[in-house]
mmCIF file of C-alpha atoms in Angstrom:
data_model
loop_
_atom_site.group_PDB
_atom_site.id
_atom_site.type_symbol
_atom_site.label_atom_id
_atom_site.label_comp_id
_atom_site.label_asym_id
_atom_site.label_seq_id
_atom_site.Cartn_x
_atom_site.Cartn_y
_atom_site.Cartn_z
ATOM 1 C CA UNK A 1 -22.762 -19.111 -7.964
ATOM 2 C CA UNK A 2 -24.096 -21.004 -4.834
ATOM 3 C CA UNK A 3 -21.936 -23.324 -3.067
ATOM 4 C CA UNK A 4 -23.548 -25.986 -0.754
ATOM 5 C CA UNK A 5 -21.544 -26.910 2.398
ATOM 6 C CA UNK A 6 -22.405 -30.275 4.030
ATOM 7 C CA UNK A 7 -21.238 -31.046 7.370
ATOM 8 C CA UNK A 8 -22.150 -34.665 9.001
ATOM 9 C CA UNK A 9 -21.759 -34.304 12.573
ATOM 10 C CA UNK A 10 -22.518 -36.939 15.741
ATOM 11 C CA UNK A 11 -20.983 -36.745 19.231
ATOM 12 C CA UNK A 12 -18.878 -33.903 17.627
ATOM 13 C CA UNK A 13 -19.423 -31.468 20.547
ATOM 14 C CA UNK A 14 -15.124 -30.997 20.881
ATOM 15 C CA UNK A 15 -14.327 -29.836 17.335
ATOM 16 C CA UNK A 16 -17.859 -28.688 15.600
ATOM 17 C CA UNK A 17 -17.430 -24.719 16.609
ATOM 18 C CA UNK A 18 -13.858 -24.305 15.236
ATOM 19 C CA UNK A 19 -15.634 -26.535 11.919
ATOM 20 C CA UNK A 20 -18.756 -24.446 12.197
ATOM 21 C CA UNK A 21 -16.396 -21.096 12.591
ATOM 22 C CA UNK A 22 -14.202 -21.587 9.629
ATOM 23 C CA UNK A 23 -17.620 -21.570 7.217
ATOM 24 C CA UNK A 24 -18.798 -18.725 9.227
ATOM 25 C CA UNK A 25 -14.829 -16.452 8.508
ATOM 26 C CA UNK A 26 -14.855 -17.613 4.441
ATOM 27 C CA UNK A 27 -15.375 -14.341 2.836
ATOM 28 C CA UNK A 28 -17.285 -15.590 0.071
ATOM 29 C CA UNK A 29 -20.854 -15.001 0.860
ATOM 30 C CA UNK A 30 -23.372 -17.090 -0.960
ATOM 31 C CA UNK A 31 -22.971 -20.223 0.662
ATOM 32 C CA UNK A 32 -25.736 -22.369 1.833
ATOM 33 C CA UNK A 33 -24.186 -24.473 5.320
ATOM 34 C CA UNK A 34 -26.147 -27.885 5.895
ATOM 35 C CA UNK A 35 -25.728 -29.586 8.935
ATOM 36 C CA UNK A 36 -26.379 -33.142 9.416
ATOM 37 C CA UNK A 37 -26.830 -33.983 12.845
ATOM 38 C CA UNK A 38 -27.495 -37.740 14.179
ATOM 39 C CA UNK A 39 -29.067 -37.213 17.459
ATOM 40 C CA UNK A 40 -25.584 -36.890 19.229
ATOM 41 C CA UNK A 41 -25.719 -37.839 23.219
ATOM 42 C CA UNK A 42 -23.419 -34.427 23.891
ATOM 43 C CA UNK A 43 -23.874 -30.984 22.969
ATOM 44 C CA UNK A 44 -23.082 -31.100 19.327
ATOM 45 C CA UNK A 45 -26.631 -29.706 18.880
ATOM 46 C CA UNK A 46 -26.474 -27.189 21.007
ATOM 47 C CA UNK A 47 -23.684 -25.761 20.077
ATOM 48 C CA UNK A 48 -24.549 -25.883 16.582
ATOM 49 C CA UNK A 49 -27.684 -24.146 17.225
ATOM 50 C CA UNK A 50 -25.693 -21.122 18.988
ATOM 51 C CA UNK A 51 -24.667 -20.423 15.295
ATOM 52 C CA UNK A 52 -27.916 -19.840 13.740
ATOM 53 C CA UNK A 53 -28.360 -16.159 13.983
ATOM 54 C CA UNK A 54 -24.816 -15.505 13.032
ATOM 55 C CA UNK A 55 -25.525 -17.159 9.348
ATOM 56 C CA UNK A 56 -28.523 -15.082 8.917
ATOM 57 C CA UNK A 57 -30.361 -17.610 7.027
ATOM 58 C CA UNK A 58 -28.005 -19.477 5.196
ATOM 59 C CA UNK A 59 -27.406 -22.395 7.810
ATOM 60 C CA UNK A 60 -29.900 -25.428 7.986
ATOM 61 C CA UNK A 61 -30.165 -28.128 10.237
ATOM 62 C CA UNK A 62 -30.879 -31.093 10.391
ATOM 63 C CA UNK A 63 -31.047 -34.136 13.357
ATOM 64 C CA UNK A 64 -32.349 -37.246 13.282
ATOM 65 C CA UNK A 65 -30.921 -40.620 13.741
ATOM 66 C CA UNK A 66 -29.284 -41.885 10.629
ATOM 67 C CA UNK A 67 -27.484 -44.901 8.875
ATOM 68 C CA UNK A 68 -23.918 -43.384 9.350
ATOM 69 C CA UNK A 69 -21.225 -41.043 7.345
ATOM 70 C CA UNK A 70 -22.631 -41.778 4.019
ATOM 71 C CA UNK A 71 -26.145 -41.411 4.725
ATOM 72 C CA UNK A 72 -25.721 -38.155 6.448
ATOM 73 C CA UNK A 73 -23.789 -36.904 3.530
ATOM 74 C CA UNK A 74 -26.626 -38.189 0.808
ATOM 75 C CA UNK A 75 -29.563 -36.501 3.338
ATOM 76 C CA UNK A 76 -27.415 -33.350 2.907
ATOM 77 C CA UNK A 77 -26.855 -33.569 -0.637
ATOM 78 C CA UNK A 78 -30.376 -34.355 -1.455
ATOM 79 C CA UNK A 79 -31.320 -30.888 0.607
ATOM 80 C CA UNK A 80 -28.050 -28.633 -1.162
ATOM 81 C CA UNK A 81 -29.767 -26.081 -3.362
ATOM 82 C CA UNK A 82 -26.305 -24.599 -4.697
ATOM 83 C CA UNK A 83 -24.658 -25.280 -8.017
ATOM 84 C CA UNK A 84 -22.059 -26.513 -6.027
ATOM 85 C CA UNK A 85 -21.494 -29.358 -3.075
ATOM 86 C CA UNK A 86 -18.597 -29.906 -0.948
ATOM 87 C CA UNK A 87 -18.677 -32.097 2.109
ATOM 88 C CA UNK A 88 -16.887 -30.356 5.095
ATOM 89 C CA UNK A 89 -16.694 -33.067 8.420
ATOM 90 C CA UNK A 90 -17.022 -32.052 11.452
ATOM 91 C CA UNK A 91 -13.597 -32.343 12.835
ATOM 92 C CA UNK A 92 -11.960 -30.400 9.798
ATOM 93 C CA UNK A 93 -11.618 -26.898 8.949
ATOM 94 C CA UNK A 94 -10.927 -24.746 5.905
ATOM 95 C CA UNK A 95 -7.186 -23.797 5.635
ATOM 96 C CA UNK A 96 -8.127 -20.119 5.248
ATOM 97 C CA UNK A 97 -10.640 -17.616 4.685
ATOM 98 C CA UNK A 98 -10.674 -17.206 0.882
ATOM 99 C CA UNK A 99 -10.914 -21.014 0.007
ATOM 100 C CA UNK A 100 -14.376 -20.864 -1.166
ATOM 101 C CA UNK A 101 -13.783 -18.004 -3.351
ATOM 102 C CA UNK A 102 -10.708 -19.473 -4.918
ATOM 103 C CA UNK A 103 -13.006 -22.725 -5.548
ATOM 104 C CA UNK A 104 -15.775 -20.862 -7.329
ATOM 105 C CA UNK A 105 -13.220 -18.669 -9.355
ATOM 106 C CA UNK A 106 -11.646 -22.076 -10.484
ATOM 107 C CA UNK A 107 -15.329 -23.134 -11.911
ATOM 108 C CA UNK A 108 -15.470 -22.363 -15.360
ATOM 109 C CA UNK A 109 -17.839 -23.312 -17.686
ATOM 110 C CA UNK A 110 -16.490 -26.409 -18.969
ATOM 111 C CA UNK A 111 -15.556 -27.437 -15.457
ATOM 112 C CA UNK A 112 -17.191 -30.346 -13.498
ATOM 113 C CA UNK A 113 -15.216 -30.356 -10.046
ATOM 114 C CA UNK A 114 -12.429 -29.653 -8.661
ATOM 115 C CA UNK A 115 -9.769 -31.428 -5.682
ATOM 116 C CA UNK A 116 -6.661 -30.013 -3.917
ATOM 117 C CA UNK A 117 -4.361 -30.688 -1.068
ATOM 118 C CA UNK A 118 -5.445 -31.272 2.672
ATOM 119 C CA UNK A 119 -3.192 -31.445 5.833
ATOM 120 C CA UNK A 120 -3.891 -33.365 8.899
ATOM 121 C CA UNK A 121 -3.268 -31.853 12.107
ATOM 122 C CA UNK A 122 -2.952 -34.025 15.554
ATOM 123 C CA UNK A 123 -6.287 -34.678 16.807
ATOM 124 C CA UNK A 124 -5.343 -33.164 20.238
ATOM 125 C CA UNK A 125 -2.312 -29.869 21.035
ATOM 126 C CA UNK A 126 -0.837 -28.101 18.775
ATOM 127 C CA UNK A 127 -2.083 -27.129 15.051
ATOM 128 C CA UNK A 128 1.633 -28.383 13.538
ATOM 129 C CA UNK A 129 0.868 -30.593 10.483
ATOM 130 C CA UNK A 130 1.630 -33.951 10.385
ATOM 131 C CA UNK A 131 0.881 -35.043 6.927
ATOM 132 C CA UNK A 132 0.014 -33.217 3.982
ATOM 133 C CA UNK A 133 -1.708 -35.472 1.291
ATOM 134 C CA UNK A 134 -0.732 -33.133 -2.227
ATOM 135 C CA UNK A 135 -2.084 -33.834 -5.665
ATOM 136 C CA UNK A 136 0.444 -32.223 -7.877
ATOM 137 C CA UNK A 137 1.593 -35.644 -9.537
ATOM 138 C CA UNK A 138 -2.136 -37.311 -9.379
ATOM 139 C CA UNK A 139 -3.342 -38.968 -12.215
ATOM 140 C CA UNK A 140 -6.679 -41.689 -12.455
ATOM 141 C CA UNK A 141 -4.025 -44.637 -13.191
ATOM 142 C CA UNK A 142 -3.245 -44.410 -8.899
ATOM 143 C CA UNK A 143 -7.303 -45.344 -8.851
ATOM 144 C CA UNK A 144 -5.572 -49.300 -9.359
ATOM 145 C CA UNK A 145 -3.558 -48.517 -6.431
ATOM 146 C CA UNK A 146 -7.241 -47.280 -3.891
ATOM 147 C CA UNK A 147 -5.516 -44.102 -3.914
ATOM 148 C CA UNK A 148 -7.743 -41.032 -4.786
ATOM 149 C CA UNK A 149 -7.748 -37.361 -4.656
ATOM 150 C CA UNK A 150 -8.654 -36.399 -0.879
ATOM 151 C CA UNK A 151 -12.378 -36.432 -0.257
ATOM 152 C CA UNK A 152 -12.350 -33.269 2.023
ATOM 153 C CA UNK A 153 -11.054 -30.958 -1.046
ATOM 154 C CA UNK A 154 -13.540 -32.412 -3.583
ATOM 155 C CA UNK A 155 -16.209 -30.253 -4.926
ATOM 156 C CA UNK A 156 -18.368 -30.829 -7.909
ATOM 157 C CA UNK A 157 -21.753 -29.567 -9.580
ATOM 158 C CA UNK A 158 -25.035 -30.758 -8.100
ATOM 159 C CA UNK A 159 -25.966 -31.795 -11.261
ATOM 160 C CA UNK A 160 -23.241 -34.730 -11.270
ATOM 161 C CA UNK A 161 -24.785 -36.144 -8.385
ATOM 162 C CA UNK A 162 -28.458 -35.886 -10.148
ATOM 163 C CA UNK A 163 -26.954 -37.637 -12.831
ATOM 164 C CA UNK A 164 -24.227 -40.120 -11.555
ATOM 165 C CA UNK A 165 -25.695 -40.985 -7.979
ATOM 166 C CA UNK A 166 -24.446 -40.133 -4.610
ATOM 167 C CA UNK A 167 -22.393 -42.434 -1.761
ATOM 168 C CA UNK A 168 -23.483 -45.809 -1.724
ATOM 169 C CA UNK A 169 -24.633 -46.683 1.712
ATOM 170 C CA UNK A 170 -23.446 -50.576 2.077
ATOM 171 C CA UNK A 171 -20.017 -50.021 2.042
ATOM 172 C CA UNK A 172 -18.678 -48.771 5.378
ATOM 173 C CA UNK A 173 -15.350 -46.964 4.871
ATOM 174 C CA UNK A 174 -14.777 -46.575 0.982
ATOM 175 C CA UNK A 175 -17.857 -44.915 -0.585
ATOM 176 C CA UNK A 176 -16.164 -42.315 -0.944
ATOM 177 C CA UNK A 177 -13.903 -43.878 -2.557
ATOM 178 C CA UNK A 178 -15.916 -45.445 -4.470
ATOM 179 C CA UNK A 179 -18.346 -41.941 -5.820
ATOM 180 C CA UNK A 180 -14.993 -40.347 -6.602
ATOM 181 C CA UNK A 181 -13.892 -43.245 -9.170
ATOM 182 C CA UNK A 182 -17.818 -43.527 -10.269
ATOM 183 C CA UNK A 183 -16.899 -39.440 -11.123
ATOM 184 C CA UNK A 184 -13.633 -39.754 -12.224
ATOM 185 C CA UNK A 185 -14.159 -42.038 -15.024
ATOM 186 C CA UNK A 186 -17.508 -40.848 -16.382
ATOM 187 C CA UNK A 187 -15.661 -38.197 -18.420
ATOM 188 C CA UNK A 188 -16.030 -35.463 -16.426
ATOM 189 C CA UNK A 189 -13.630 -32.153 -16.320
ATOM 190 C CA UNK A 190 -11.784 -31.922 -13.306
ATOM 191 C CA UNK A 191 -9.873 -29.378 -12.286
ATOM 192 C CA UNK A 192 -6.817 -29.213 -9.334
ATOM 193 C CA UNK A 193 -6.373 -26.689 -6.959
ATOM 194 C CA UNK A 194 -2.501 -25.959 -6.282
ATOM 195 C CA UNK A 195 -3.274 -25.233 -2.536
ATOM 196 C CA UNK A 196 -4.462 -26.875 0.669
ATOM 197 C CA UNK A 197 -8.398 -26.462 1.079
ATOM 198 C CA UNK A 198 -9.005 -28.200 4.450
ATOM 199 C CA UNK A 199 -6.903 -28.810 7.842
ATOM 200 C CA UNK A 200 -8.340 -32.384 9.387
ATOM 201 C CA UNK A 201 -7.507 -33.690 12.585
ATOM 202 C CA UNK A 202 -5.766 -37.456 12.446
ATOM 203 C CA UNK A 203 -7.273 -40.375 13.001
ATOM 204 C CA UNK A 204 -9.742 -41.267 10.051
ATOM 205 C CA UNK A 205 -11.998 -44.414 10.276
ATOM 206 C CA UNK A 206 -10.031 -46.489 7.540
ATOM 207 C CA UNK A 207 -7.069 -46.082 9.934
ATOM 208 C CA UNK A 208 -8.190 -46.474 13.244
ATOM 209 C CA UNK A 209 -7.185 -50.211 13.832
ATOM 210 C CA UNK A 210 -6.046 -53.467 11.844
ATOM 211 C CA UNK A 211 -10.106 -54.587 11.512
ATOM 212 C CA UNK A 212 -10.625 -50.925 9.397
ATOM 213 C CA UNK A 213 -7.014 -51.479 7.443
ATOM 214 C CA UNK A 214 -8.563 -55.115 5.857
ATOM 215 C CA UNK A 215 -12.035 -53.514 5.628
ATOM 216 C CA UNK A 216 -10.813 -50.803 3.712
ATOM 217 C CA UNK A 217 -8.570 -53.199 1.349
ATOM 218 C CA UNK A 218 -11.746 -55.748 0.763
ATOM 219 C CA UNK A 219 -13.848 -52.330 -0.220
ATOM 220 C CA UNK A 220 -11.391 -50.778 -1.987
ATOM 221 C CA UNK A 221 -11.443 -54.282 -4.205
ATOM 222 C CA UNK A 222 -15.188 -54.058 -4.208
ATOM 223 C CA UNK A 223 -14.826 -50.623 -5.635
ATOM 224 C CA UNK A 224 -12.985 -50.873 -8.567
ATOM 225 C CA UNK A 225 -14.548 -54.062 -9.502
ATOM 226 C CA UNK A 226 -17.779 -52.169 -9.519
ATOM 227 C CA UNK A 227 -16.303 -49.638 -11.450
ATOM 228 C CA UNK A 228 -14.335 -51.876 -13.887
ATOM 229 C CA UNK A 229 -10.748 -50.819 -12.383
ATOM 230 C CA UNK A 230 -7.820 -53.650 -12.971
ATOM 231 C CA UNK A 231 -6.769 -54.309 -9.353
ATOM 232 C CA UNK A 232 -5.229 -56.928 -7.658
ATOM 233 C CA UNK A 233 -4.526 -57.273 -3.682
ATOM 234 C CA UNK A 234 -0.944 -56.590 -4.040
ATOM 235 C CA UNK A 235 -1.120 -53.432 -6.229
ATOM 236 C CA UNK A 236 -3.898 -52.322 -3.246
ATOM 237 C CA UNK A 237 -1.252 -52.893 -0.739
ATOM 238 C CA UNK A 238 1.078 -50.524 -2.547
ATOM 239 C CA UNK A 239 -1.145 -47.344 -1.419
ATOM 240 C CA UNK A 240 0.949 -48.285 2.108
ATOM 241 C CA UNK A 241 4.547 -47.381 0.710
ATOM 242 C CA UNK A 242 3.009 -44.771 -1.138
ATOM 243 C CA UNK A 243 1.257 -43.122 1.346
ATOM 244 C CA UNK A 244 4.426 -43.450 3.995
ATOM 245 C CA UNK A 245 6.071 -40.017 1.738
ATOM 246 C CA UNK A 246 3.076 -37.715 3.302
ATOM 247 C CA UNK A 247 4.101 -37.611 7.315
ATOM 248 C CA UNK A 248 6.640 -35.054 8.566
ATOM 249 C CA UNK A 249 7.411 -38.013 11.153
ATOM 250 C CA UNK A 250 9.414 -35.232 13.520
ATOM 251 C CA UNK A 251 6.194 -33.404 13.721
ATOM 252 C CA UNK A 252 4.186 -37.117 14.253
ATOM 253 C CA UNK A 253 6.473 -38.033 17.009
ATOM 254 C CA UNK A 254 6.763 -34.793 18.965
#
């Protein structure tokens, strides 16, 4: 079974070898690595390119300017030949070597997609994990609440993005949000992984300041009306409380 990798990158020069690396070390072997490049001003490119050989013909890339995150990710799903797509950003890495291979094992024939845990990591020193976002009590009801299954661990069939569409461009922080509910609730078999697929580095977009908090909330409101999700403002506000559980706040404040 082929598994497509897709990796938007931009001004990523820092952090895209150790992403880039930790595709490279998985020990299953029939993956297909897509890199979406915007036409960074640093050396992203560059040092992407330095990785060519080493893939022996199963990395592509691709750079050009494009319409941010969610385009990149649609140019790279539209090129994924595998069976199956997973979306690996270019600050992250895989957890370990064998994560890939657990994934495909957990594909069986009734199964759409599957999602695990992630951990977030400090985006600067030390690897020591600050918050670990876990899905062992998720269930679609939390959907109400803008609180979804981590992005970074999802992977599902090509197919459902033939047949259920990919990120929708106009929103600016939540399509991803917004494909997973589209997936979620179409009926689809989804499977969870009981172990962390991906390490990120803190400091996502829908955090970054007060302006990206609101954004997030008006999307997030956008996104379930779209998708026919009972939601309200204050049940939206309750992903804050929720989401204080994942820190280790000695390791945050260290």
């Amino acid at each position: 079974m082929k598994v497509s990798i897709i990796t938007p990158a931009y001004n990523s020069a820092s952090t895209i070898s150790t992403t880039i690396e930790s595709v490279l070390r998985q020990d299953y072997l029939e993956i297909e690595y897509i890199i979406i490049e915007g036409k960074s001003t640093d050396d992203t490119l560059r040092l992407a390119k330095e990785y060519l050989n080493a893939f022996k013909g199963r990395m592509k890339i691709v750079s050009e300017v494009d319409d941010g995150l969610y385009d990149a990710m649609n140019k790279g799903i539209r090129l994924a030949t595998g069976d199956i797509v997973g979306i690996l950003n270019s600050d992250d890495f895989f957890t370990s070597t064998d994560i890939i291979t657990k994934v495909v094992k957990a594909f069986d024939d009734e199964t759409d997609g599957v999602y695990g845990d992630i951990n977030f990591i400090k985006q600067h020193g030390k690897n020591e994990i600050i918050r670990t976002i876990s899905t062992k009590n998720y269930t679609p009801r939390l959907l109400r609440y803008g609180i979804m299954p981590p992005h970074p661990s999802f992977y599902i069939r090509k197919r459902c993005y033939d047949k259920y569409g990919l990120y929708k461009t106009n929103y600016k922080i939540s399509a991803d949000f917004d494909l997973m509910a589209r997936m979620m609730l179409a009926g689809l078999k989804l499977k969870r992984l009981d172990f962390c697929l991906v390490t990120m580095r803190n400091g996502g977009t829908s955090t970054r300041n007060i302006h990206s908090r609101i954004t997030s909330i008006k999307e997030l409101r956008r996104a379930c009306r779209e998708n026919n999700i009972k939601t309200c403002l204050p049940l939206l506000l309750l992903r804050f409380p929720y989401k204080i559980r994942e820190f280790n706040f000695k390791a945050l404040l260290r």
